[in-house]
Amino acid sequence: MLDVGCGPGRLVAELAARGRAVLGIDVSAAAVDHTVRMGGQALRRSVFEPLPGEGRWDTVLLMDGNIGIGGDPRALLDRVAGLLRPGGLLIAETAPVDIDERAHVRVVGRMDTRGTGDPFPWARLGTPALLRYARGWTRAGQWTADGRRFAALRTRSSRTASSSAEPPKRTAVISSQRAGNTSAGRPVPDR
């Protein structure tokens, strides 16, 4: 299982404790370090960079509204489809209302001494909007739990001829050595 935008790693650590093979990725070094301290495996990496196991993951998680990563839901869905094995499952948490918006946002932590982070593109989608972008995916379910909304989508059960002819992607190596700069000294906010 691959948790994209794993943040402080609560899901990665919980799934690992239950014996599941799981990897978290996040662009924040502090988030990755926290995930590892909690007992999970994580890489400091963008979902749009080369990742281990591309095309072989059974499940990808986009929790906490991470369907908004990059501000382009169609591009993110295409990328996730390339990470999953044929017939693989995407589980995404969506906004509680039918919304489809784009913005540049900033992450502000409670102890952030600079006040704000650098702006980055983000999207906010409700389940109906996600399903509109999910052309080529099969609906696998949708539900609400504790006031949070989720949608599950499956990739096609086989790759198209054009995608199977693509050259293999570079593989990334999981390393326990990371750069000491943890998000410019900013703490990772609780998620």
mmCIF file with all atom_site columns, C-alpha atoms in Angstrom:
data_model
loop_
_atom_site.group_PDB
_atom_site.id
_atom_site.type_symbol
_atom_site.label_atom_id
_atom_site.label_alt_id
_atom_site.label_comp_id
_atom_site.label_asym_id
_atom_site.label_entity_id
_atom_site.label_seq_id
_atom_site.pdbx_PDB_ins_code
_atom_site.Cartn_x
_atom_site.Cartn_y
_atom_site.Cartn_z
_atom_site.occupancy
_atom_site.B_iso_or_equiv
_atom_site.pdbx_formal_charge
_atom_site.auth_seq_id
_atom_site.auth_comp_id
_atom_site.auth_asym_id
_atom_site.auth_atom_id
_atom_site.pdbx_PDB_model_num
ATOM 1   C CA . MET A 1 1   ? 0.000   0.000  0.000   1.00 0.00 ? 1   MET A CA 1
ATOM 2   C CA . LEU A 1 2   ? 1.277   3.481  -0.849  1.00 0.00 ? 2   LEU A CA 1
ATOM 3   C CA . ASP A 1 3   ? 0.128   6.476  1.241   1.00 0.00 ? 3   ASP A CA 1
ATOM 4   C CA . VAL A 1 4   ? 0.624   9.602  -0.894  1.00 0.00 ? 4   VAL A CA 1
ATOM 5   C CA . GLY A 1 5   ? 1.077   12.730 1.209   1.00 0.00 ? 5   GLY A CA 1
ATOM 6   C CA . CYS A 1 6   ? 1.411   10.628 4.361   1.00 0.00 ? 6   CYS A CA 1
ATOM 7   C CA . GLY A 1 7   ? 2.026   13.627 6.623   1.00 0.00 ? 7   GLY A CA 1
ATOM 8   C CA . PRO A 1 8   ? 3.101   12.583 10.127  1.00 0.00 ? 8   PRO A CA 1
ATOM 9   C CA . GLY A 1 9   ? 2.455   8.934  9.246   1.00 0.00 ? 9   GLY A CA 1
ATOM 10  C CA . ARG A 1 10  ? -0.460  7.935  11.426  1.00 0.00 ? 10  ARG A CA 1
ATOM 11  C CA . LEU A 1 11  ? -1.918  5.621  8.742   1.00 0.00 ? 11  LEU A CA 1
ATOM 12  C CA . VAL A 1 12  ? 1.475   4.263  7.661   1.00 0.00 ? 12  VAL A CA 1
ATOM 13  C CA . ALA A 1 13  ? 2.398   3.388  11.259  1.00 0.00 ? 13  ALA A CA 1
ATOM 14  C CA . GLU A 1 14  ? -1.013  1.846  11.999  1.00 0.00 ? 14  GLU A CA 1
ATOM 15  C CA . LEU A 1 15  ? -1.001  -0.284 8.843   1.00 0.00 ? 15  LEU A CA 1
ATOM 16  C CA . ALA A 1 16  ? 2.607   -1.388 9.457   1.00 0.00 ? 16  ALA A CA 1
ATOM 17  C CA . ALA A 1 17  ? 1.669   -2.370 13.037  1.00 0.00 ? 17  ALA A CA 1
ATOM 18  C CA . ARG A 1 18  ? -1.066  -4.549 11.548  1.00 0.00 ? 18  ARG A CA 1
ATOM 19  C CA . GLY A 1 19  ? 1.486   -6.320 9.351   1.00 0.00 ? 19  GLY A CA 1
ATOM 20  C CA . ARG A 1 20  ? 0.636   -4.581 6.083   1.00 0.00 ? 20  ARG A CA 1
ATOM 21  C CA . ALA A 1 21  ? 3.377   -3.705 3.600   1.00 0.00 ? 21  ALA A CA 1
ATOM 22  C CA . VAL A 1 22  ? 3.057   0.085  3.392   1.00 0.00 ? 22  VAL A CA 1
ATOM 23  C CA . LEU A 1 23  ? 5.177   3.011  2.272   1.00 0.00 ? 23  LEU A CA 1
ATOM 24  C CA . GLY A 1 24  ? 4.437   6.664  2.920   1.00 0.00 ? 24  GLY A CA 1
ATOM 25  C CA . ILE A 1 25  ? 5.654   9.488  0.709   1.00 0.00 ? 25  ILE A CA 1
ATOM 26  C CA . ASP A 1 26  ? 5.631   13.172 1.521   1.00 0.00 ? 26  ASP A CA 1
ATOM 27  C CA . VAL A 1 27  ? 7.507   16.259 0.322   1.00 0.00 ? 27  VAL A CA 1
ATOM 28  C CA . SER A 1 28  ? 8.179   17.295 3.932   1.00 0.00 ? 28  SER A CA 1
ATOM 29  C CA . ALA A 1 29  ? 11.348  15.926 5.534   1.00 0.00 ? 29  ALA A CA 1
ATOM 30  C CA . ALA A 1 30  ? 9.818   16.516 8.984   1.00 0.00 ? 30  ALA A CA 1
ATOM 31  C CA . ALA A 1 31  ? 6.776   14.419 8.014   1.00 0.00 ? 31  ALA A CA 1
ATOM 32  C CA . VAL A 1 32  ? 8.973   11.597 6.721   1.00 0.00 ? 32  VAL A CA 1
ATOM 33  C CA . ASP A 1 33  ? 11.140  11.677 9.852   1.00 0.00 ? 33  ASP A CA 1
ATOM 34  C CA . HIS A 1 34  ? 8.039   11.578 12.061  1.00 0.00 ? 34  HIS A CA 1
ATOM 35  C CA . THR A 1 35  ? 6.603   8.639  10.096  1.00 0.00 ? 35  THR A CA 1
ATOM 36  C CA . VAL A 1 36  ? 9.850   6.696  10.538  1.00 0.00 ? 36  VAL A CA 1
ATOM 37  C CA . ARG A 1 37  ? 9.961   7.508  14.281  1.00 0.00 ? 37  ARG A CA 1
ATOM 38  C CA . MET A 1 38  ? 6.418   6.111  14.539  1.00 0.00 ? 38  MET A CA 1
ATOM 39  C CA . GLY A 1 39  ? 7.605   2.824  13.032  1.00 0.00 ? 39  GLY A CA 1
ATOM 40  C CA . GLY A 1 40  ? 6.613   3.274  9.402   1.00 0.00 ? 40  GLY A CA 1
ATOM 41  C CA . GLN A 1 41  ? 8.620   3.397  6.189   1.00 0.00 ? 41  GLN A CA 1
ATOM 42  C CA . ALA A 1 42  ? 8.578   6.667  4.267   1.00 0.00 ? 42  ALA A CA 1
ATOM 43  C CA . LEU A 1 43  ? 10.386  8.547  1.520   1.00 0.00 ? 43  LEU A CA 1
ATOM 44  C CA . ARG A 1 44  ? 10.731  12.273 1.013   1.00 0.00 ? 44  ARG A CA 1
ATOM 45  C CA . ARG A 1 45  ? 9.355   12.382 -2.486  1.00 0.00 ? 45  ARG A CA 1
ATOM 46  C CA . SER A 1 46  ? 6.672   13.977 -4.613  1.00 0.00 ? 46  SER A CA 1
ATOM 47  C CA . VAL A 1 47  ? 4.132   11.637 -6.131  1.00 0.00 ? 47  VAL A CA 1
ATOM 48  C CA . PHE A 1 48  ? 5.222   13.040 -9.498  1.00 0.00 ? 48  PHE A CA 1
ATOM 49  C CA . GLU A 1 49  ? 8.836   11.829 -9.033  1.00 0.00 ? 49  GLU A CA 1
ATOM 50  C CA . PRO A 1 50  ? 10.052  8.255  -9.656  1.00 0.00 ? 50  PRO A CA 1
ATOM 51  C CA . LEU A 1 51  ? 8.840   5.899  -6.915  1.00 0.00 ? 51  LEU A CA 1
ATOM 52  C CA . PRO A 1 52  ? 9.598   2.302  -5.972  1.00 0.00 ? 52  PRO A CA 1
ATOM 53  C CA . GLY A 1 53  ? 7.159   -0.305 -7.263  1.00 0.00 ? 53  GLY A CA 1
ATOM 54  C CA . GLU A 1 54  ? 5.626   1.817  -10.028 1.00 0.00 ? 54  GLU A CA 1
ATOM 55  C CA . GLY A 1 55  ? 2.877   -0.153 -11.738 1.00 0.00 ? 55  GLY A CA 1
ATOM 56  C CA . ARG A 1 56  ? 2.846   -2.782 -8.968  1.00 0.00 ? 56  ARG A CA 1
ATOM 57  C CA . TRP A 1 57  ? 1.070   -1.195 -5.990  1.00 0.00 ? 57  TRP A CA 1
ATOM 58  C CA . ASP A 1 58  ? -2.189  -2.895 -4.958  1.00 0.00 ? 58  ASP A CA 1
ATOM 59  C CA . THR A 1 59  ? -3.593  0.182  -3.201  1.00 0.00 ? 59  THR A CA 1
ATOM 60  C CA . VAL A 1 60  ? -2.863  3.917  -3.154  1.00 0.00 ? 60  VAL A CA 1
ATOM 61  C CA . LEU A 1 61  ? -4.264  6.168  -0.428  1.00 0.00 ? 61  LEU A CA 1
ATOM 62  C CA . LEU A 1 62  ? -5.053  9.866  -0.908  1.00 0.00 ? 62  LEU A CA 1
ATOM 63  C CA . MET A 1 63  ? -6.320  10.766 2.563   1.00 0.00 ? 63  MET A CA 1
ATOM 64  C CA . ASP A 1 64  ? -6.977  14.127 4.203   1.00 0.00 ? 64  ASP A CA 1
ATOM 65  C CA . GLY A 1 65  ? -7.994  15.758 0.934   1.00 0.00 ? 65  GLY A CA 1
ATOM 66  C CA . ASN A 1 66  ? -4.752  14.774 -0.822  1.00 0.00 ? 66  ASN A CA 1
ATOM 67  C CA . ILE A 1 67  ? -6.716  14.326 -4.046  1.00 0.00 ? 67  ILE A CA 1
ATOM 68  C CA . GLY A 1 68  ? -5.836  18.031 -4.282  1.00 0.00 ? 68  GLY A CA 1
ATOM 69  C CA . ILE A 1 69  ? -2.067  17.486 -4.588  1.00 0.00 ? 69  ILE A CA 1
ATOM 70  C CA . GLY A 1 70  ? -0.665  19.490 -7.488  1.00 0.00 ? 70  GLY A CA 1
ATOM 71  C CA . GLY A 1 71  ? -3.921  21.342 -8.163  1.00 0.00 ? 71  GLY A CA 1
ATOM 72  C CA . ASP A 1 72  ? -4.754  19.143 -11.188 1.00 0.00 ? 72  ASP A CA 1
ATOM 73  C CA . PRO A 1 73  ? -6.959  16.162 -10.241 1.00 0.00 ? 73  PRO A CA 1
ATOM 74  C CA . ARG A 1 74  ? -6.845  14.633 -13.736 1.00 0.00 ? 74  ARG A CA 1
ATOM 75  C CA . ALA A 1 75  ? -3.013  14.644 -13.740 1.00 0.00 ? 75  ALA A CA 1
ATOM 76  C CA . LEU A 1 76  ? -2.925  13.152 -10.243 1.00 0.00 ? 76  LEU A CA 1
ATOM 77  C CA . LEU A 1 77  ? -5.394  10.405 -11.187 1.00 0.00 ? 77  LEU A CA 1
ATOM 78  C CA . ASP A 1 78  ? -3.301  9.596  -14.273 1.00 0.00 ? 78  ASP A CA 1
ATOM 79  C CA . ARG A 1 79  ? -0.175  9.415  -12.121 1.00 0.00 ? 79  ARG A CA 1
ATOM 80  C CA . VAL A 1 80  ? -1.848  7.192  -9.529  1.00 0.00 ? 80  VAL A CA 1
ATOM 81  C CA . ALA A 1 81  ? -3.096  4.883  -12.303 1.00 0.00 ? 81  ALA A CA 1
ATOM 82  C CA . GLY A 1 82  ? 0.537   4.469  -13.362 1.00 0.00 ? 82  GLY A CA 1
ATOM 83  C CA . LEU A 1 83  ? 1.543   3.543  -9.814  1.00 0.00 ? 83  LEU A CA 1
ATOM 84  C CA . LEU A 1 84  ? -1.149  0.889  -9.396  1.00 0.00 ? 84  LEU A CA 1
ATOM 85  C CA . ARG A 1 85  ? -1.083  -2.636 -10.787 1.00 0.00 ? 85  ARG A CA 1
ATOM 86  C CA . PRO A 1 86  ? -3.880  -3.459 -13.247 1.00 0.00 ? 86  PRO A CA 1
ATOM 87  C CA . GLY A 1 87  ? -7.078  -3.673 -11.196 1.00 0.00 ? 87  GLY A CA 1
ATOM 88  C CA . GLY A 1 88  ? -5.427  -1.750 -8.319  1.00 0.00 ? 88  GLY A CA 1
ATOM 89  C CA . LEU A 1 89  ? -7.445  0.307  -5.850  1.00 0.00 ? 89  LEU A CA 1
ATOM 90  C CA . LEU A 1 90  ? -7.365  4.029  -5.094  1.00 0.00 ? 90  LEU A CA 1
ATOM 91  C CA . ILE A 1 91  ? -8.984  5.161  -1.850  1.00 0.00 ? 91  ILE A CA 1
ATOM 92  C CA . ALA A 1 92  ? -9.448  8.930  -1.713  1.00 0.00 ? 92  ALA A CA 1
ATOM 93  C CA . GLU A 1 93  ? -10.900 11.149 0.970   1.00 0.00 ? 93  GLU A CA 1
ATOM 94  C CA . THR A 1 94  ? -13.030 13.871 -0.586  1.00 0.00 ? 94  THR A CA 1
ATOM 95  C CA . ALA A 1 95  ? -14.590 17.096 0.622   1.00 0.00 ? 95  ALA A CA 1
ATOM 96  C CA . PRO A 1 96  ? -17.932 16.702 2.419   1.00 0.00 ? 96  PRO A CA 1
ATOM 97  C CA . VAL A 1 97  ? -19.724 18.822 -0.207  1.00 0.00 ? 97  VAL A CA 1
ATOM 98  C CA . ASP A 1 98  ? -19.918 18.801 -3.993  1.00 0.00 ? 98  ASP A CA 1
ATOM 99  C CA . ILE A 1 99  ? -17.063 21.157 -4.760  1.00 0.00 ? 99  ILE A CA 1
ATOM 100 C CA . ASP A 1 100 ? -14.493 21.447 -7.541  1.00 0.00 ? 100 ASP A CA 1
ATOM 101 C CA . GLU A 1 101 ? -12.114 24.314 -6.892  1.00 0.00 ? 101 GLU A CA 1
ATOM 102 C CA . ARG A 1 102 ? -8.467  25.258 -7.513  1.00 0.00 ? 102 ARG A CA 1
ATOM 103 C CA . ALA A 1 103 ? -6.346  27.565 -5.419  1.00 0.00 ? 103 ALA A CA 1
ATOM 104 C CA . HIS A 1 104 ? -2.844  28.352 -4.299  1.00 0.00 ? 104 HIS A CA 1
ATOM 105 C CA . VAL A 1 105 ? -2.630  27.520 -0.600  1.00 0.00 ? 105 VAL A CA 1
ATOM 106 C CA . ARG A 1 106 ? -0.115  27.749 2.233   1.00 0.00 ? 106 ARG A CA 1
ATOM 107 C CA . VAL A 1 107 ? 0.483   25.346 5.098   1.00 0.00 ? 107 VAL A CA 1
ATOM 108 C CA . VAL A 1 108 ? 0.559   27.164 8.399   1.00 0.00 ? 108 VAL A CA 1
ATOM 109 C CA . GLY A 1 109 ? 1.744   25.260 11.467  1.00 0.00 ? 109 GLY A CA 1
ATOM 110 C CA . ARG A 1 110 ? 0.926   26.172 15.032  1.00 0.00 ? 110 ARG A CA 1
ATOM 111 C CA . MET A 1 111 ? 4.614   26.700 15.802  1.00 0.00 ? 111 MET A CA 1
ATOM 112 C CA . ASP A 1 112 ? 5.637   28.051 12.399  1.00 0.00 ? 112 ASP A CA 1
ATOM 113 C CA . THR A 1 113 ? 7.962   30.945 13.240  1.00 0.00 ? 113 THR A CA 1
ATOM 114 C CA . ARG A 1 114 ? 7.799   32.394 9.711   1.00 0.00 ? 114 ARG A CA 1
ATOM 115 C CA . GLY A 1 115 ? 4.027   32.613 9.797   1.00 0.00 ? 115 GLY A CA 1
ATOM 116 C CA . THR A 1 116 ? 3.308   30.960 6.435   1.00 0.00 ? 116 THR A CA 1
ATOM 117 C CA . GLY A 1 117 ? 4.830   28.486 4.039   1.00 0.00 ? 117 GLY A CA 1
ATOM 118 C CA . ASP A 1 118 ? 5.364   28.989 0.328   1.00 0.00 ? 118 ASP A CA 1
ATOM 119 C CA . PRO A 1 119 ? 2.143   28.846 -1.737  1.00 0.00 ? 119 PRO A CA 1
ATOM 120 C CA . PHE A 1 120 ? 1.497   25.768 -3.860  1.00 0.00 ? 120 PHE A CA 1
ATOM 121 C CA . PRO A 1 121 ? -1.330  24.637 -6.181  1.00 0.00 ? 121 PRO A CA 1
ATOM 122 C CA . TRP A 1 122 ? -4.120  22.621 -4.618  1.00 0.00 ? 122 TRP A CA 1
ATOM 123 C CA . ALA A 1 123 ? -7.550  21.329 -5.603  1.00 0.00 ? 123 ALA A CA 1
ATOM 124 C CA . ARG A 1 124 ? -10.537 20.611 -3.416  1.00 0.00 ? 124 ARG A CA 1
ATOM 125 C CA . LEU A 1 125 ? -12.988 17.986 -4.671  1.00 0.00 ? 125 LEU A CA 1
ATOM 126 C CA . GLY A 1 126 ? -16.170 16.432 -3.445  1.00 0.00 ? 126 GLY A CA 1
ATOM 127 C CA . THR A 1 127 ? -17.002 12.874 -4.475  1.00 0.00 ? 127 THR A CA 1
ATOM 128 C CA . PRO A 1 128 ? -19.170 13.892 -7.478  1.00 0.00 ? 128 PRO A CA 1
ATOM 129 C CA . ALA A 1 129 ? -16.312 16.007 -8.879  1.00 0.00 ? 129 ALA A CA 1
ATOM 130 C CA . LEU A 1 130 ? -13.785 13.203 -8.312  1.00 0.00 ? 130 LEU A CA 1
ATOM 131 C CA . LEU A 1 131 ? -16.022 10.782 -10.181 1.00 0.00 ? 131 LEU A CA 1
ATOM 132 C CA . ARG A 1 132 ? -16.281 13.224 -13.101 1.00 0.00 ? 132 ARG A CA 1
ATOM 133 C CA . TYR A 1 133 ? -12.459 13.254 -13.383 1.00 0.00 ? 133 TYR A CA 1
ATOM 134 C CA . ALA A 1 134 ? -12.204 9.474  -13.030 1.00 0.00 ? 134 ALA A CA 1
ATOM 135 C CA . ARG A 1 135 ? -12.641 8.563  -16.689 1.00 0.00 ? 135 ARG A CA 1
ATOM 136 C CA . GLY A 1 136 ? -11.076 5.156  -17.274 1.00 0.00 ? 136 GLY A CA 1
ATOM 137 C CA . TRP A 1 137 ? -11.552 4.172  -13.625 1.00 0.00 ? 137 TRP A CA 1
ATOM 138 C CA . THR A 1 138 ? -14.246 1.891  -12.213 1.00 0.00 ? 138 THR A CA 1
ATOM 139 C CA . ARG A 1 139 ? -16.215 2.942  -9.142  1.00 0.00 ? 139 ARG A CA 1
ATOM 140 C CA . ALA A 1 140 ? -15.529 0.528  -6.319  1.00 0.00 ? 140 ALA A CA 1
ATOM 141 C CA . GLY A 1 141 ? -17.509 2.266  -3.585  1.00 0.00 ? 141 GLY A CA 1
ATOM 142 C CA . GLN A 1 142 ? -18.130 5.392  -1.578  1.00 0.00 ? 142 GLN A CA 1
ATOM 143 C CA . TRP A 1 143 ? -18.914 5.875  2.094   1.00 0.00 ? 143 TRP A CA 1
ATOM 144 C CA . THR A 1 144 ? -18.907 8.245  5.036   1.00 0.00 ? 144 THR A CA 1
ATOM 145 C CA . ALA A 1 145 ? -17.198 7.501  8.358   1.00 0.00 ? 145 ALA A CA 1
ATOM 146 C CA . ASP A 1 146 ? -17.013 9.869  11.323  1.00 0.00 ? 146 ASP A CA 1
ATOM 147 C CA . GLY A 1 147 ? -18.216 12.721 9.097   1.00 0.00 ? 147 GLY A CA 1
ATOM 148 C CA . ARG A 1 148 ? -15.456 12.102 6.531   1.00 0.00 ? 148 ARG A CA 1
ATOM 149 C CA . ARG A 1 149 ? -16.219 11.074 2.932   1.00 0.00 ? 149 ARG A CA 1
ATOM 150 C CA . PHE A 1 150 ? -14.341 8.491  0.903   1.00 0.00 ? 150 PHE A CA 1
ATOM 151 C CA . ALA A 1 151 ? -14.424 7.106  -2.606  1.00 0.00 ? 151 ALA A CA 1
ATOM 152 C CA . ALA A 1 152 ? -12.753 3.980  -3.933  1.00 0.00 ? 152 ALA A CA 1
ATOM 153 C CA . LEU A 1 153 ? -11.820 3.577  -7.594  1.00 0.00 ? 153 LEU A CA 1
ATOM 154 C CA . ARG A 1 154 ? -10.217 0.686  -9.490  1.00 0.00 ? 154 ARG A CA 1
ATOM 155 C CA . THR A 1 155 ? -7.888  0.901  -12.449 1.00 0.00 ? 155 THR A CA 1
ATOM 156 C CA . ARG A 1 156 ? -8.641  -1.097 -15.543 1.00 0.00 ? 156 ARG A CA 1
ATOM 157 C CA . SER A 1 157 ? -7.807  -4.766 -15.106 1.00 0.00 ? 157 SER A CA 1
ATOM 158 C CA . SER A 1 158 ? -5.303  -4.661 -17.980 1.00 0.00 ? 158 SER A CA 1
ATOM 159 C CA . ARG A 1 159 ? -2.953  -2.051 -19.408 1.00 0.00 ? 159 ARG A CA 1
ATOM 160 C CA . THR A 1 160 ? -3.532  -0.658 -22.855 1.00 0.00 ? 160 THR A CA 1
ATOM 161 C CA . ALA A 1 161 ? -1.054  -1.518 -25.601 1.00 0.00 ? 161 ALA A CA 1
ATOM 162 C CA . SER A 1 162 ? 0.439   1.985  -25.518 1.00 0.00 ? 162 SER A CA 1
ATOM 163 C CA . SER A 1 163 ? 1.065   1.958  -21.778 1.00 0.00 ? 163 SER A CA 1
ATOM 164 C CA . SER A 1 164 ? 2.617   -1.511 -21.812 1.00 0.00 ? 164 SER A CA 1
ATOM 165 C CA . ALA A 1 165 ? 5.151   -0.323 -24.382 1.00 0.00 ? 165 ALA A CA 1
ATOM 166 C CA . GLU A 1 166 ? 6.457   2.430  -22.099 1.00 0.00 ? 166 GLU A CA 1
ATOM 167 C CA . PRO A 1 167 ? 10.034  2.045  -20.906 1.00 0.00 ? 167 PRO A CA 1
ATOM 168 C CA . PRO A 1 168 ? 10.469  1.009  -17.272 1.00 0.00 ? 168 PRO A CA 1
ATOM 169 C CA . LYS A 1 169 ? 10.658  3.796  -14.728 1.00 0.00 ? 169 LYS A CA 1
ATOM 170 C CA . ARG A 1 170 ? 13.730  4.407  -12.579 1.00 0.00 ? 170 ARG A CA 1
ATOM 171 C CA . THR A 1 171 ? 13.419  2.755  -9.214  1.00 0.00 ? 171 THR A CA 1
ATOM 172 C CA . ALA A 1 172 ? 13.972  4.674  -6.042  1.00 0.00 ? 172 ALA A CA 1
ATOM 173 C CA . VAL A 1 173 ? 15.876  3.353  -3.062  1.00 0.00 ? 173 VAL A CA 1
ATOM 174 C CA . ILE A 1 174 ? 14.536  3.656  0.458   1.00 0.00 ? 174 ILE A CA 1
ATOM 175 C CA . SER A 1 175 ? 17.265  5.045  2.645   1.00 0.00 ? 175 SER A CA 1
ATOM 176 C CA . SER A 1 176 ? 17.456  5.665  6.344   1.00 0.00 ? 176 SER A CA 1
ATOM 177 C CA . GLN A 1 177 ? 19.741  8.642  5.693   1.00 0.00 ? 177 GLN A CA 1
ATOM 178 C CA . ARG A 1 178 ? 17.974  11.890 4.913   1.00 0.00 ? 178 ARG A CA 1
ATOM 179 C CA . ALA A 1 179 ? 19.093  15.479 4.655   1.00 0.00 ? 179 ALA A CA 1
ATOM 180 C CA . GLY A 1 180 ? 19.067  17.312 7.953   1.00 0.00 ? 180 GLY A CA 1
ATOM 181 C CA . ASN A 1 181 ? 16.934  20.207 6.698   1.00 0.00 ? 181 ASN A CA 1
ATOM 182 C CA . THR A 1 182 ? 13.436  19.417 7.933   1.00 0.00 ? 182 THR A CA 1
ATOM 183 C CA . SER A 1 183 ? 11.122  21.656 5.947   1.00 0.00 ? 183 SER A CA 1
ATOM 184 C CA . ALA A 1 184 ? 13.161  24.776 6.617   1.00 0.00 ? 184 ALA A CA 1
ATOM 185 C CA . GLY A 1 185 ? 12.849  24.140 10.348  1.00 0.00 ? 185 GLY A CA 1
ATOM 186 C CA . ARG A 1 186 ? 9.058   24.248 10.286  1.00 0.00 ? 186 ARG A CA 1
ATOM 187 C CA . PRO A 1 187 ? 7.211   21.570 12.266  1.00 0.00 ? 187 PRO A CA 1
ATOM 188 C CA . VAL A 1 188 ? 4.682   19.307 10.617  1.00 0.00 ? 188 VAL A CA 1
ATOM 189 C CA . PRO A 1 189 ? 1.160   20.264 11.681  1.00 0.00 ? 189 PRO A CA 1
ATOM 190 C CA . ASP A 1 190 ? -1.108  17.569 13.103  1.00 0.00 ? 190 ASP A CA 1
ATOM 191 C CA . ARG A 1 191 ? -3.368  16.149 10.415  1.00 0.00 ? 191 ARG A CA 1
#
